Short mmCIF file of C-alpha atoms in Angstrom, two decimals:
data_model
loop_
_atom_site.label_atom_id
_atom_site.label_comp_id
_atom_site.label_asym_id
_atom_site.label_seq_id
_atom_site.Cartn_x
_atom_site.Cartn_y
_atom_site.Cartn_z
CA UNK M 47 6.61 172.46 28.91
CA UNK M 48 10.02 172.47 30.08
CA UNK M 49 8.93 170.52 33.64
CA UNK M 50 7.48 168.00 30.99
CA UNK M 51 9.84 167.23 28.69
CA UNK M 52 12.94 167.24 32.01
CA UNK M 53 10.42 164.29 33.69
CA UNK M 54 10.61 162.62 29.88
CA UNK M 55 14.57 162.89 30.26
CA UNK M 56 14.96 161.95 33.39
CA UNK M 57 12.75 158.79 33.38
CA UNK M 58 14.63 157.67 29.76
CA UNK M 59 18.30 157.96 31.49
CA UNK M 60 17.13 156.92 35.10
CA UNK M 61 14.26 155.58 35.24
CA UNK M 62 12.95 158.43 37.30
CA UNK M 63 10.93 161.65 36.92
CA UNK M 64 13.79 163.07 39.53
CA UNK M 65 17.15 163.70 37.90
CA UNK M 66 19.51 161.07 39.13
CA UNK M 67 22.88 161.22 36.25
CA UNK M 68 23.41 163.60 33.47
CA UNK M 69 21.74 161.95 29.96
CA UNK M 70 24.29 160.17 27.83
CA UNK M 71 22.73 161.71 24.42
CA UNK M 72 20.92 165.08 24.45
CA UNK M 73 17.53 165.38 24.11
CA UNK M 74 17.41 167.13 20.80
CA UNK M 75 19.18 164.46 19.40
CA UNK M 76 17.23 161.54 21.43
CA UNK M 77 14.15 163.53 19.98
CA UNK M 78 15.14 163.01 16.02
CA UNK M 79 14.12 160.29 13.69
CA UNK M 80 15.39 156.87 14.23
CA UNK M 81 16.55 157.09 10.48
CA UNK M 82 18.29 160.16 11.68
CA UNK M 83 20.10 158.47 14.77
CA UNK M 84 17.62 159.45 17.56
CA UNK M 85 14.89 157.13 19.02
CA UNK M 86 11.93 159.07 17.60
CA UNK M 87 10.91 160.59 20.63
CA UNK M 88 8.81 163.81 19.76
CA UNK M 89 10.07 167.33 20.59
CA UNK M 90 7.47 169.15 22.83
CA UNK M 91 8.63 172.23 22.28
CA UNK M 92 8.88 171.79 18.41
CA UNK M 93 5.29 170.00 18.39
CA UNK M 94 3.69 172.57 20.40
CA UNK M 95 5.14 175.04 18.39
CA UNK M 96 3.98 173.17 14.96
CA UNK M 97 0.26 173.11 16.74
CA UNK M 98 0.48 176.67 17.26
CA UNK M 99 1.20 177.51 13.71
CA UNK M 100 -1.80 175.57 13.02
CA UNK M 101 -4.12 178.34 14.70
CA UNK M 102 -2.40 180.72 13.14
CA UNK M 103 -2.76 179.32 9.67
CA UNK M 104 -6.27 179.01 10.58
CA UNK M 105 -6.55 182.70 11.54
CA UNK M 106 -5.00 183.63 8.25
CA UNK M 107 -6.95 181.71 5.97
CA UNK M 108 -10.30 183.44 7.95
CA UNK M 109 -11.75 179.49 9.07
CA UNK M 110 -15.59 179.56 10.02
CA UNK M 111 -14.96 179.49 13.71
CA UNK M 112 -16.49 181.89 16.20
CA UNK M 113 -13.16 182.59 18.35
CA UNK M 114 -10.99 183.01 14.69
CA UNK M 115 -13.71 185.62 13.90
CA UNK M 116 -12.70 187.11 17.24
CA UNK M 117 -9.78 187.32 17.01
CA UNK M 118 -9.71 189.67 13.31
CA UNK M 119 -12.05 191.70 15.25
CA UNK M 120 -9.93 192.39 17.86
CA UNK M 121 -6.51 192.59 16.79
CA UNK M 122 -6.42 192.20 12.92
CA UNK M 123 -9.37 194.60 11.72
CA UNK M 124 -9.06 193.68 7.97
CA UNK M 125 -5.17 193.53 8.16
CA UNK M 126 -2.98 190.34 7.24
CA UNK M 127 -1.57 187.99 10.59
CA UNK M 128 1.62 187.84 8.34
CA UNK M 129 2.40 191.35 8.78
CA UNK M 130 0.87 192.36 11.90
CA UNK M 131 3.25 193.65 14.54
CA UNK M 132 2.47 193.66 18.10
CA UNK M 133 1.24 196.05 20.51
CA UNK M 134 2.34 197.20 24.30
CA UNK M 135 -1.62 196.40 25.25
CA UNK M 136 -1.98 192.75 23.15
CA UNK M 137 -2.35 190.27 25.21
CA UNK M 138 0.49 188.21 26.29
CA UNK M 139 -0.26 184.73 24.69
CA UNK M 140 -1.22 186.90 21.24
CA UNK M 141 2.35 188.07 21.32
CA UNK M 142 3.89 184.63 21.86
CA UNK M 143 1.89 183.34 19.15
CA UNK M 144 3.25 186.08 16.97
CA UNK M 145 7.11 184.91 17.63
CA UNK M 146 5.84 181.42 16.83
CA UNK M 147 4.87 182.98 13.68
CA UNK M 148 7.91 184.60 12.94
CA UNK M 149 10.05 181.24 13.32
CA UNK M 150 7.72 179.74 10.53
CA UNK M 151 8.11 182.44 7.70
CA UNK M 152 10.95 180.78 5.83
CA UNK M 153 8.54 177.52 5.36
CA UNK M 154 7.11 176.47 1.90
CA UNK M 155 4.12 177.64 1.03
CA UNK M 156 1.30 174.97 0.19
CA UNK M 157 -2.59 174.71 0.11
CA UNK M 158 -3.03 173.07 3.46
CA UNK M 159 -0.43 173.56 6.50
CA UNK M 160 -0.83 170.53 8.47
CA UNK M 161 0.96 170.00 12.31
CA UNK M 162 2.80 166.90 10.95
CA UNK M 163 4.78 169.24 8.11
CA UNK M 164 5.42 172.26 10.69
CA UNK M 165 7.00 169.96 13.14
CA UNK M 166 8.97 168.19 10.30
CA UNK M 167 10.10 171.62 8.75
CA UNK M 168 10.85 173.28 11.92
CA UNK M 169 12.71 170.35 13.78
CA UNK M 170 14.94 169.93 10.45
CA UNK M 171 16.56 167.18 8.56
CA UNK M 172 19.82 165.26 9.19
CA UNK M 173 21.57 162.67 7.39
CA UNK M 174 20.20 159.24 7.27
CA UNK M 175 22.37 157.15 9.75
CA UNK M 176 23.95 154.19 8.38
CA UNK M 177 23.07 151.94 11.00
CA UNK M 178 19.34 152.40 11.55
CA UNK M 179 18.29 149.28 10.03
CA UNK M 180 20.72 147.32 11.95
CA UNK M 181 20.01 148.69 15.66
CA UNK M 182 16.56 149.12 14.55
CA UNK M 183 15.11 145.65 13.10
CA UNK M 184 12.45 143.63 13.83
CA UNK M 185 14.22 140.75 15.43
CA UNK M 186 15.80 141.95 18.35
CA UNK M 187 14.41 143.30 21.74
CA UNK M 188 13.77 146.68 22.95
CA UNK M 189 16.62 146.25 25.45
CA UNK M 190 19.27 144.85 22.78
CA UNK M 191 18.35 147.54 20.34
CA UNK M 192 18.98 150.60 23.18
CA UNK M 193 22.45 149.09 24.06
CA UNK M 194 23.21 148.75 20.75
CA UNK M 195 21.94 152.62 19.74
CA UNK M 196 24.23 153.85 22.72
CA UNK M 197 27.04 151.93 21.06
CA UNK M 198 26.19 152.62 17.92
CA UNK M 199 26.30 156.61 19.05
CA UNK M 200 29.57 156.69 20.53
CA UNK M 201 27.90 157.05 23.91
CA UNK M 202 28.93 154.30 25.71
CA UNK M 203 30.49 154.33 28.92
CA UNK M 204 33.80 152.87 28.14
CA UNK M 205 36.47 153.01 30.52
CA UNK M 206 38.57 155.40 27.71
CA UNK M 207 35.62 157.57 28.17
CA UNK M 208 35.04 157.55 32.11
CA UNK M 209 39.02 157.61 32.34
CA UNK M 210 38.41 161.57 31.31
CA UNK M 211 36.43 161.80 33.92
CA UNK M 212 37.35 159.61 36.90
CA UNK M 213 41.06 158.23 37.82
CA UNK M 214 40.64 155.07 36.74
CA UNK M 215 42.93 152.66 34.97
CA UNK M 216 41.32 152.31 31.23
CA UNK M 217 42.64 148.62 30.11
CA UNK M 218 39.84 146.33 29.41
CA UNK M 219 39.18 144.03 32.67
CA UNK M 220 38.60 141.10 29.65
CA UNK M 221 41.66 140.65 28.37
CA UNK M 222 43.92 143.27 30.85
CA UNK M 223 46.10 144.12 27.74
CA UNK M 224 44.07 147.04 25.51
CA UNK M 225 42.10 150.28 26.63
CA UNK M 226 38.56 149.53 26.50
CA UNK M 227 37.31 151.30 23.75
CA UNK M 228 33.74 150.99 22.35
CA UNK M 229 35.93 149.06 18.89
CA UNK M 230 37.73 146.95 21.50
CA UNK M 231 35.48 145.69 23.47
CA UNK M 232 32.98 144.39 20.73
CA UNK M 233 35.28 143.55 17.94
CA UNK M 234 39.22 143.13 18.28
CA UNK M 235 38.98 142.04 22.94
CA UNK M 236 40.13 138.05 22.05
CA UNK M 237 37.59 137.42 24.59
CA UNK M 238 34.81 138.95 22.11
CA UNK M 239 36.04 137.49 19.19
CA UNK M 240 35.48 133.89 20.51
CA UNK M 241 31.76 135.05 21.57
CA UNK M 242 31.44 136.26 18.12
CA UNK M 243 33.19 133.44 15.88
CA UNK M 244 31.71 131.12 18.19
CA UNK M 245 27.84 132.55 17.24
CA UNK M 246 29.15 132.81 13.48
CA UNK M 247 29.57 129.18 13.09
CA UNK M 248 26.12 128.49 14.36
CA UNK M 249 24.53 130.63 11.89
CA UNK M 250 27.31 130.59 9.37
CA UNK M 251 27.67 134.24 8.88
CA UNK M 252 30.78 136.10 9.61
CA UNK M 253 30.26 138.55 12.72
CA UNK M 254 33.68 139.54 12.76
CA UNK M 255 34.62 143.13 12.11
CA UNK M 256 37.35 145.72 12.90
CA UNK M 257 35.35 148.07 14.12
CA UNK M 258 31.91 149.11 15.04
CA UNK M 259 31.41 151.34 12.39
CA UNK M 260 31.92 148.28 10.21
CA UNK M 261 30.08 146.15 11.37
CA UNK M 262 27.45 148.68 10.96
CA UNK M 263 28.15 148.12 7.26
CA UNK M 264 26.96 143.96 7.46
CA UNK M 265 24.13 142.66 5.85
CA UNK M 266 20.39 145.08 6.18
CA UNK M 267 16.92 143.80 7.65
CA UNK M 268 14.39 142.22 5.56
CA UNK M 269 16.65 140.50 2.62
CA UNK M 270 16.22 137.27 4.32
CA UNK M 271 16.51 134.63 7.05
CA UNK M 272 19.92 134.29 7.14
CA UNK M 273 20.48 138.04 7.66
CA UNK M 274 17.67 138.66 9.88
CA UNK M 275 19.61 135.89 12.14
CA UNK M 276 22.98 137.87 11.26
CA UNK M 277 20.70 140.95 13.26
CA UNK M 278 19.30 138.94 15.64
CA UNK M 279 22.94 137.53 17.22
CA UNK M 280 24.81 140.85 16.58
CA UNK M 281 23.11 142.44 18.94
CA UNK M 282 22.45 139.96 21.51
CA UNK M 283 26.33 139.57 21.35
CA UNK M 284 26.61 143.18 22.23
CA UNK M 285 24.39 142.67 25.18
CA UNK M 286 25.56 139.72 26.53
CA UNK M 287 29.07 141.51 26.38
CA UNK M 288 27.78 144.05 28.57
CA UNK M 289 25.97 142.03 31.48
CA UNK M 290 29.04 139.91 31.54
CA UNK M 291 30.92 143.61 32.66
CA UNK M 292 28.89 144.59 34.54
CA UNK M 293 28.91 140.64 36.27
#
């Protein structure tokens, strides 16, 4: 499982099952909800825990299958899964599936325990992100809306941030006056702000902001064609920002 889920890493951040550059978010969080500021990626660890819980609820509730009759015979004999504890001779995969137990006994009880409610409970809710509905909108690309979740994180490789790292000089190469910070470069670099005004007049909505955070706070998907436009350019703007570093 872990071999799994490291290929799954390493092919997101490098495009390779081999592991070429540390991630820029970790996986936990890549793994959450997009609503929740991940990109919805599932756990495997959490799911294949949730699946697990699934035999045992169906050991516990005594399902008409041949190996869940087996398995009362042989290690429950008439006693409850929720309170069995485990033996030096039970066999190994028995005791694992008692720890997965274990890690599910503060869940709410209901009349059906389904996979899709273990994984929910047991991967846990955060706070709805602001900016969901702007990174992730209908109108934009798969390749604008990753840039703009990495900005939208914080985890953008700025030269402020790389400067901690590496001896670099941190002023923006744009307009050689500022550090390049992630609110610089998209909203207060003069070179930006002529992009962005520039787009605004063409599809007379402001783009302007003073920061990232609010721009996060502009107009949601779905109200209508103007702001879907408003979407649309904000985070093409973002992109085209980038290539033209990277140029």
């Amino acid at each position: 499982m872990q071999k799994v889920m490291a290929v799954c890493r390493n092919f997101l951040w490098s495009s390779s099952s081999e592991y070429k550059k540390p991630p820029l978010v970790k996986w936990e969080e890549v793994c959450r909800s997009k609503c929740e500021g991940g990109l919805g990626l599932k756990n495997l660890q959490v799911w294949n825990k949730a699946c697990i819980m699934k035999l045992i609820w169906d050991i516990a509730s005594k399902k008409d299958i041949l190996w869940v009759k087996w398995v009362h015979s042989r290690y429950l004999k008439n006693k409850s899964i929720w309170s069995y504890e485990n033996k030096p001779d039970d066999c190994y995969y028995w005791k694992k599936m008692m720890l997965v137990r274990k890690e599910f006994a503060g869940m709410p009880c209901s009349s059906e325990y389904t996979v899709k409610e273990g994984y929910k409970w047991l991967a846990g809710n955060q706070s709805r992100v602001e900016w969901a509905e702007l990174v992730w909108n209908k109108t934009s690309v798969p390749k604008h809306q990753f840039i703009a979740w990495l900005i939208w994180r914080g985890k953008l490789l700025t030269k402020d941030r790389l400067s901690g790292l590496l001896p670099i000089d941190p002023t923006c190469i744009m307009c050689t006056k500022e550090k390049e910070t992630v609110d610089h470069l998209f909203c207060s670099c003069p070179f930006a702000v002529d992009i962005f005004l520039n787009v605004s007049g063409f599809i007379q909505f402001d783009l302007t902001s003073c920061s990232i955070a609010e721009l996060g706070q502009k107009p949601k998907e779905g109200k209508n064609m103007k702001d879907r436009c408003f979407i649309a350019a904000c985070i093409a703007n973002c992109h085209l920002l980038l290539l033209h570093l990277q140029s």
